[in-house]
Amino acid sequence: MDSLLLRSAEELFSRHASSDAVRAIRAGGSPGALWRELQASGFLDALVPETAGGTGLGLAEALPVLMAAGRFAVPLPVGETMLARAVLAEAGQERPEGTILLGEPFDGGARVPASSAAEWVLLSRNAAPLLRRAEEAQRDDRMASPFGDLLRWPGDAGGDGGPEELHAAGAWAELAAMAGAMERILESTVRHAQERVQFGRPVAAFQAVQQQISVMTEDVFAARMAAQLASVPDGPGIAGLNPLRIAAAKLRVGEAAMRVSAIAHAVHGAMGITEEMDLHLLTGRLQAGRMRFGGEAHWGARLGRHFLRAGDAMDPLAFVRAHLGPMEPETTA
Amino acid sequence: MIGALPLSAIPPEDEALRPEIRAFLRDEVGHIPAERRARSWMGFDAAFSRKLAERGWLGLTFPKEYGGAGRGALARYVLVEELLAAGAPVSAHWIADRQSGPLIQRFGTEAQRRFFLPRICRAEAFFCIGMSEPNTGSDLASVTTRAAREEGGWRLNGEKVWTTNAQHSHYMIALVRTSGTPADRQKGLSQVVVDLHAPGVRISPIRDLAGDAHFSAVVFDDVLLPPDALIGEEGSGWMQVNAELAFERSGPERVLSSAVLLDEWSRWLREAGATEAAEALLGRLLAHLAVLRAMSIGVTGRLMAGESPVVEAALVKDLGTEFEQMIPAVVADILARPGLVASGPLMRSLAYTAAMAPSFSLRGGTREILRGMIARGMGLR
Ligand SMILES: Cc1cc2nc3c(=O)[nH]c(=O)nc-3n(C[C@H](O)[C@H](O)[C@H](O)COP(=O)(O)OP(=O)(O)OC[C@H]3O[C@@H](n4cnc5c(N)ncnc54)[C@H](O)[C@@H]3O)c2cc1C
């Protein structure tokens, strides 16, 4: 991973995405200050080719930035805006300032995260990118839930379902943020277990607690590896995204998210259930991420079907080697 | 905290080994019934090991001067993952190639290297590991088998148990007490190599729940060992054993023990058709396999870089064995539909794998012991 980029992303978020700042944005406050910093940093054009005025970085180089946004539970579509800007650049379209969400197409409209601060929603129509202003859409209140709002644009001005490409790109952004959030949850859980004293000892001294945190550690490592595997640019999608890799990674990260959330909450005890503690910002991020752009069953079936129908009838190991193997960033750039 | 694992790839020169290995396995292993291939690294066939030796595939990582091929750990990774995916009967040479040989190479004397390593490479010396005893399982420092120094060598007394392949092997490397008492714990332990044909060695195979007799109880009754039976330093047995275990914890064998069952099931789905639930389940298993394989290669990469990622290896093993155990559990679930009859080889592979799966998280250190190591790595103990 590109540690220089990671360091500057972490630095930016620790300065401008404190718990208070994140909570204020979630409560409907203006994300302006944080967003201006992100724009100034150049991260948002990381995946746009240099010829189009971007930084032209690869997926593996952008991954740490997405993970860092997840670590800080940044309630803004950092990864999605990066991807949307790459799509627009490729189509030779204008890239507006402001936050851009990738819409999950639904019945002529689009599902977006609940009460999101996004200004734009990227859809697709006739296989071309279609950018719509969020404020021009109507929210379907009957369908609203903490997992998402349904937006419809008047006069059938929405997308038409669109290619799998955008869906897969959205899944990549989600899983990267989730992997980052899980790293932070693990740190918080270890710290809490060392500080909270019961029976005269830190609860970390109890073997049952240690074993639970070990399981959690394993899943955090697996989630991070899944995100790295999904960031190998050997596919036909945006910046080389590969839907098979994303299928495997979204599934594995989603599974990890359930176990990691459950153990984190168990170890934090009642304190973890409070609004005051930041834990729910992160575990809530995992819940939401699992529900967006396809969950485990969706992507599992996608992957399993591809494996079974491929003409070459590979054995599982050969398939995994051919499509889901590790490749170092240098050799794939 | 524990360091993140890098995404490391297998270099092209090591990948280049693969086609020849796959072609060889198609000819030599393809005809073996699935339920026998499902035995994975527990399948014993000395003749098969000799065929691998003829190809130069035993001791791949040993230096050339000792009969090896002087290749790196990732070359061996390619070889081993193909052997396991095919369900080749590798058990005869397995322990010598994976554990005992590298141990001798690292800690043995020059004379020991010259004696043992070429024999391992020729499939003439099979090894077993004598760590566990009737009263020593997870608490390995409690071993009581004792080698007492005397004129002309050592006198060995005690008992080992669960020794995989003892009845088929030429040598055992045993962890024994050479000084002090069990109260001294890790201090005073050493490793000795025992010629299993020596007088006073009594080997009794133990039948396992699948009907095989793959492990044994081994009694030492005044067995005389020559002075050069000691491997490494006297009193360094504990350190040496732990170095050995780090290497055995993160290889492809901790991910692929149920690979034959997974392969059989997916073949059957291709023939018989798959429900959406079966597709989703298969995709789930492939996703786990992909991530575990990348993690295991990442640990191997760090071992090759001279690091000792002991905790990371424990982490991959625990996750890997959980995956290996999940396969028979979920495949059984999806095949248990009234009116559905799957193929005989598939069902027999399932029965074997389901029965033996609990052992995957026992051998080489139990799940609870591994999780304890991870917790220590995380600063919790
Ligand atoms: C198929 C197979 C092959 C084997 N081959 C060999 C071989 O070739 N050579 C060899 O030497 N041995 C071999 N073994 C033995 C193996 O190493 C032991 O089974 C293992 O070390 C565990 O010891 P045990 O079975 O005595 O279990 P025990 O140590 O008695 O453990 C019983 C239970 O208690 C738990 N436990 C024990 N201590 C703790 C603790 N401190 N904290 C929490 N939980 C704890 C364990 O995790 C386990 O769940 C083999 C075992 C199997 C199953």
mmCIF file of N, CA and C in Angstrom, chain B residues 280-352:
data_model
loop_
_atom_site.group_PDB
_atom_site.id
_atom_site.type_symbol
_atom_site.label_atom_id
_atom_site.label_comp_id
_atom_site.label_asym_id
_atom_site.label_seq_id
_atom_site.Cartn_x
_atom_site.Cartn_y
_atom_site.Cartn_z
ATOM 1 N N ALA B 280 -24.697 -19.744 -4.692
ATOM 2 C CA ALA B 280 -24.265 -18.763 -3.693
ATOM 3 C C ALA B 280 -23.288 -19.398 -2.708
ATOM 4 N N LEU B 281 -23.563 -20.626 -2.347
ATOM 5 C CA LEU B 281 -22.686 -21.321 -1.406
ATOM 6 C C LEU B 281 -21.323 -21.582 -2.035
ATOM 7 N N LEU B 282 -21.343 -22.028 -3.269
ATOM 8 C CA LEU B 282 -20.086 -22.282 -3.971
ATOM 9 C C LEU B 282 -19.281 -20.986 -4.084
ATOM 10 N N GLY B 283 -19.961 -19.902 -4.432
ATOM 11 C CA GLY B 283 -19.277 -18.612 -4.530
ATOM 12 C C GLY B 283 -18.672 -18.215 -3.192
ATOM 13 N N ARG B 284 -19.390 -18.513 -2.129
ATOM 14 C CA ARG B 284 -18.887 -18.178 -0.800
ATOM 15 C C ARG B 284 -17.591 -18.945 -0.510
ATOM 16 N N LEU B 285 -17.588 -20.209 -0.853
ATOM 17 C CA LEU B 285 -16.395 -21.015 -0.590
ATOM 18 C C LEU B 285 -15.223 -20.547 -1.458
ATOM 19 N N LEU B 286 -15.510 -20.188 -2.710
ATOM 20 C CA LEU B 286 -14.437 -19.690 -3.584
ATOM 21 C C LEU B 286 -13.863 -18.380 -3.038
ATOM 22 N N ALA B 287 -14.740 -17.528 -2.528
ATOM 23 C CA ALA B 287 -14.279 -16.247 -1.985
ATOM 24 C C ALA B 287 -13.364 -16.481 -0.783
ATOM 25 N N HIS B 288 -13.780 -17.386 0.097
ATOM 26 C CA HIS B 288 -12.926 -17.699 1.250
ATOM 27 C C HIS B 288 -11.589 -18.269 0.791
ATOM 28 N N LEU B 289 -11.658 -19.171 -0.171
ATOM 29 C CA LEU B 289 -10.429 -19.795 -0.660
ATOM 30 C C LEU B 289 -9.473 -18.740 -1.215
ATOM 31 N N ALA B 290 -10.020 -17.813 -1.998
ATOM 32 C CA ALA B 290 -9.167 -16.784 -2.620
ATOM 33 C C ALA B 290 -8.468 -15.942 -1.556
ATOM 34 N N VAL B 291 -9.214 -15.540 -0.544
ATOM 35 C CA VAL B 291 -8.642 -14.665 0.483
ATOM 36 C C VAL B 291 -7.617 -15.431 1.321
ATOM 37 N N LEU B 292 -7.945 -16.659 1.683
ATOM 38 C CA LEU B 292 -7.015 -17.455 2.495
ATOM 39 C C LEU B 292 -5.736 -17.746 1.736
ATOM 40 N N ARG B 293 -5.888 -18.034 0.462
ATOM 41 C CA ARG B 293 -4.694 -18.341 -0.335
ATOM 42 C C ARG B 293 -3.782 -17.112 -0.391
ATOM 43 N N ALA B 294 -4.377 -15.954 -0.597
ATOM 44 C CA ALA B 294 -3.558 -14.732 -0.648
ATOM 45 C C ALA B 294 -2.897 -14.468 0.706
ATOM 46 N N MET B 295 -3.610 -14.770 1.790
ATOM 47 C CA MET B 295 -3.015 -14.567 3.118
ATOM 48 C C MET B 295 -1.870 -15.541 3.343
ATOM 49 N N SER B 296 -2.076 -16.780 2.933
ATOM 50 C CA SER B 296 -1.054 -17.789 3.144
ATOM 51 C C SER B 296 0.187 -17.485 2.302
ATOM 52 N N ILE B 297 -0.006 -17.024 1.080
ATOM 53 C CA ILE B 297 1.140 -16.625 0.251
ATOM 54 C C ILE B 297 1.823 -15.398 0.872
ATOM 55 N N GLY B 298 1.026 -14.506 1.437
ATOM 56 C CA GLY B 298 1.596 -13.326 2.105
ATOM 57 C C GLY B 298 2.504 -13.720 3.266
ATOM 58 N N VAL B 299 2.082 -14.717 4.049
ATOM 59 C CA VAL B 299 2.924 -15.176 5.163
ATOM 60 C C VAL B 299 4.192 -15.832 4.620
ATOM 61 N N THR B 300 4.051 -16.643 3.567
ATOM 62 C CA THR B 300 5.229 -17.286 2.976
ATOM 63 C C THR B 300 6.205 -16.228 2.466
ATOM 64 N N GLY B 301 5.660 -15.183 1.860
ATOM 65 C CA GLY B 301 6.506 -14.093 1.377
ATOM 66 C C GLY B 301 7.285 -13.464 2.519
ATOM 67 N N ARG B 302 6.647 -13.314 3.652
ATOM 68 C CA ARG B 302 7.355 -12.705 4.794
ATOM 69 C C ARG B 302 8.375 -13.653 5.395
ATOM 70 N N LEU B 303 8.073 -14.948 5.389
ATOM 71 C CA LEU B 303 9.071 -15.925 5.840
ATOM 72 C C LEU B 303 10.306 -15.853 4.942
ATOM 73 N N MET B 304 10.064 -15.724 3.623
ATOM 74 C CA MET B 304 11.181 -15.683 2.679
ATOM 75 C C MET B 304 12.011 -14.423 2.846
ATOM 76 N N ALA B 305 11.359 -13.353 3.299
ATOM 77 C CA ALA B 305 12.084 -12.103 3.515
ATOM 78 C C ALA B 305 12.869 -12.143 4.820
ATOM 79 N N GLY B 306 12.889 -13.316 5.458
ATOM 80 C CA GLY B 306 13.693 -13.477 6.665
ATOM 81 C C GLY B 306 12.980 -13.066 7.944
ATOM 82 N N GLU B 307 11.703 -12.694 7.831
ATOM 83 C CA GLU B 307 10.957 -12.346 9.039
ATOM 84 C C GLU B 307 10.441 -13.621 9.698
ATOM 85 N N SER B 308 9.921 -13.497 10.917
ATOM 86 C CA SER B 308 9.299 -14.681 11.501
ATOM 87 C C SER B 308 7.877 -14.343 11.932
ATOM 88 N N PRO B 309 6.963 -14.398 10.971
ATOM 89 C CA PRO B 309 5.573 -14.004 11.228
ATOM 90 C C PRO B 309 4.799 -15.099 11.947
ATOM 91 N N VAL B 310 5.213 -15.393 13.180
ATOM 92 C CA VAL B 310 4.648 -16.525 13.914
ATOM 93 C C VAL B 310 3.165 -16.309 14.196
ATOM 94 N N VAL B 311 2.821 -15.100 14.621
ATOM 95 C CA VAL B 311 1.434 -14.827 14.974
ATOM 96 C C VAL B 311 0.558 -14.801 13.719
ATOM 97 N N GLU B 312 1.078 -14.207 12.648
ATOM 98 C CA GLU B 312 0.321 -14.171 11.403
ATOM 99 C C GLU B 312 0.072 -15.586 10.899
ATOM 100 N N ALA B 313 1.074 -16.465 11.072
ATOM 101 C CA ALA B 313 0.916 -17.855 10.639
ATOM 102 C C ALA B 313 -0.184 -18.535 11.458
ATOM 103 N N ALA B 314 -0.212 -18.272 12.753
ATOM 104 C CA ALA B 314 -1.247 -18.853 13.605
ATOM 105 C C ALA B 314 -2.632 -18.366 13.161
ATOM 106 N N LEU B 315 -2.685 -17.103 12.798
ATOM 107 C CA LEU B 315 -3.941 -16.482 12.358
ATOM 108 C C LEU B 315 -4.448 -17.137 11.058
ATOM 109 N N VAL B 316 -3.534 -17.349 10.122
ATOM 110 C CA VAL B 316 -3.937 -17.967 8.857
ATOM 111 C C VAL B 316 -4.356 -19.417 9.097
ATOM 112 N N LYS B 317 -3.642 -20.095 9.993
ATOM 113 C CA LYS B 317 -4.003 -21.491 10.244
ATOM 114 C C LYS B 317 -5.388 -21.584 10.877
ATOM 115 N N ASP B 318 -5.676 -20.737 11.828
ATOM 116 C CA ASP B 318 -6.977 -20.835 12.496
ATOM 117 C C ASP B 318 -8.113 -20.550 11.517
ATOM 118 N N LEU B 319 -7.923 -19.516 10.727
ATOM 119 C CA LEU B 319 -8.940 -19.166 9.735
ATOM 120 C C LEU B 319 -9.032 -20.255 8.652
ATOM 121 N N GLY B 320 -7.874 -20.779 8.274
ATOM 122 C CA GLY B 320 -7.826 -21.798 7.221
ATOM 123 C C GLY B 320 -8.498 -23.088 7.649
ATOM 124 N N THR B 321 -8.257 -23.515 8.875
ATOM 125 C CA THR B 321 -8.869 -24.771 9.323
ATOM 126 C C THR B 321 -10.378 -24.574 9.522
ATOM 127 N N GLU B 322 -10.776 -23.374 9.883
ATOM 128 C CA GLU B 322 -12.211 -23.109 9.996
ATOM 129 C C GLU B 322 -12.884 -23.277 8.625
ATOM 130 N N PHE B 323 -12.212 -22.788 7.592
ATOM 131 C CA PHE B 323 -12.709 -22.943 6.220
ATOM 132 C C PHE B 323 -12.741 -24.418 5.827
ATOM 133 N N GLU B 324 -11.689 -25.126 6.149
ATOM 134 C CA GLU B 324 -11.641 -26.561 5.813
ATOM 135 C C GLU B 324 -12.773 -27.325 6.511
ATOM 136 N N GLN B 325 -13.105 -26.887 7.699
ATOM 137 C CA GLN B 325 -14.186 -27.559 8.442
ATOM 138 C C GLN B 325 -15.567 -27.126 7.961
ATOM 139 N N MET B 326 -15.619 -25.899 7.445
ATOM 140 C CA MET B 326 -16.904 -25.390 6.957
ATOM 141 C C MET B 326 -17.349 -26.169 5.711
ATOM 142 N N ILE B 327 -16.396 -26.580 4.873
ATOM 143 C CA ILE B 327 -16.763 -27.207 3.602
ATOM 144 C C ILE B 327 -17.651 -28.445 3.803
ATOM 145 N N PRO B 328 -17.206 -29.457 4.569
ATOM 146 C CA PRO B 328 -18.111 -30.601 4.733
ATOM 147 C C PRO B 328 -19.431 -30.232 5.407
ATOM 148 N N ALA B 329 -19.394 -29.269 6.320
ATOM 149 C CA ALA B 329 -20.630 -28.903 7.024
ATOM 150 C C ALA B 329 -21.661 -28.317 6.055
ATOM 151 N N VAL B 330 -21.244 -27.379 5.224
ATOM 152 C CA VAL B 330 -22.226 -26.718 4.360
ATOM 153 C C VAL B 330 -22.592 -27.580 3.147
ATOM 154 N N VAL B 331 -21.640 -28.373 2.666
ATOM 155 C CA VAL B 331 -21.959 -29.256 1.539
ATOM 156 C C VAL B 331 -22.964 -30.326 1.997
ATOM 157 N N ALA B 332 -22.774 -30.850 3.190
ATOM 158 C CA ALA B 332 -23.734 -31.823 3.721
ATOM 159 C C ALA B 332 -25.122 -31.200 3.797
ATOM 160 N N ASP B 333 -25.176 -29.976 4.269
ATOM 161 C CA ASP B 333 -26.460 -29.299 4.429
ATOM 162 C C ASP B 333 -27.186 -29.191 3.085
ATOM 163 N N ILE B 334 -26.458 -28.789 2.067
ATOM 164 C CA ILE B 334 -27.132 -28.518 0.799
ATOM 165 C C ILE B 334 -27.455 -29.801 0.040
ATOM 166 N N LEU B 335 -26.718 -30.877 0.344
ATOM 167 C CA LEU B 335 -27.009 -32.152 -0.331
ATOM 168 C C LEU B 335 -28.124 -32.940 0.365
ATOM 169 N N ALA B 336 -28.443 -32.557 1.587
ATOM 170 C CA ALA B 336 -29.437 -33.322 2.345
ATOM 171 C C ALA B 336 -30.844 -32.871 1.965
ATOM 172 N N ARG B 337 -31.243 -33.190 0.731
ATOM 173 C CA ARG B 337 -32.596 -32.836 0.279
ATOM 174 C C ARG B 337 -33.334 -34.113 -0.051
ATOM 175 N N PRO B 338 -34.546 -34.262 0.465
ATOM 176 C CA PRO B 338 -35.309 -35.466 0.147
ATOM 177 C C PRO B 338 -35.406 -35.627 -1.378
ATOM 178 N N GLY B 339 -35.166 -36.828 -1.839
ATOM 179 C CA GLY B 339 -35.294 -37.094 -3.259
ATOM 180 C C GLY B 339 -34.035 -36.817 -4.044
ATOM 181 N N LEU B 340 -33.008 -36.325 -3.380
ATOM 182 C CA LEU B 340 -31.776 -36.026 -4.103
ATOM 183 C C LEU B 340 -30.726 -37.083 -3.772
ATOM 184 N N VAL B 341 -30.148 -37.674 -4.807
ATOM 185 C CA VAL B 341 -29.077 -38.641 -4.581
ATOM 186 C C VAL B 341 -27.859 -38.189 -5.372
ATOM 187 N N ALA B 342 -26.824 -37.832 -4.660
ATOM 188 C CA ALA B 342 -25.597 -37.392 -5.335
ATOM 189 C C ALA B 342 -24.717 -38.602 -5.621
ATOM 190 N N SER B 343 -23.656 -38.392 -6.385
ATOM 191 C CA SER B 343 -22.821 -39.510 -6.820
ATOM 192 C C SER B 343 -22.124 -40.181 -5.637
ATOM 193 N N GLY B 344 -21.823 -41.467 -5.805
ATOM 194 C CA GLY B 344 -21.156 -42.236 -4.752
ATOM 195 C C GLY B 344 -19.824 -41.636 -4.343
ATOM 196 N N PRO B 345 -18.931 -41.344 -5.302
ATOM 197 C CA PRO B 345 -17.643 -40.775 -4.908
ATOM 198 C C PRO B 345 -17.799 -39.468 -4.122
ATOM 199 N N LEU B 346 -18.777 -38.640 -4.523
ATOM 200 C CA LEU B 346 -18.997 -37.385 -3.798
ATOM 201 C C LEU B 346 -19.450 -37.670 -2.369
ATOM 202 N N MET B 347 -20.420 -38.577 -2.223
ATOM 203 C CA MET B 347 -20.932 -38.847 -0.880
ATOM 204 C C MET B 347 -19.878 -39.530 -0.004
ATOM 205 N N ARG B 348 -19.061 -40.382 -0.610
ATOM 206 C CA ARG B 348 -18.017 -41.036 0.187
ATOM 207 C C ARG B 348 -16.919 -40.043 0.576
ATOM 208 N N SER B 349 -16.605 -39.113 -0.309
ATOM 209 C CA SER B 349 -15.625 -38.065 0.048
ATOM 210 C C SER B 349 -16.172 -37.200 1.171
ATOM 211 N N LEU B 350 -17.471 -36.912 1.067
ATOM 212 C CA LEU B 350 -18.114 -36.102 2.106
ATOM 213 C C LEU B 350 -18.058 -36.817 3.455
ATOM 214 N N ALA B 351 -18.375 -38.119 3.435
ATOM 215 C CA ALA B 351 -18.390 -38.864 4.697
ATOM 216 C C ALA B 351 -17.007 -38.854 5.339
ATOM 217 N N TYR B 352 -15.970 -39.082 4.525
ATOM 218 C CA TYR B 352 -14.614 -39.096 5.089
ATOM 219 C C TYR B 352 -14.247 -37.719 5.639
#
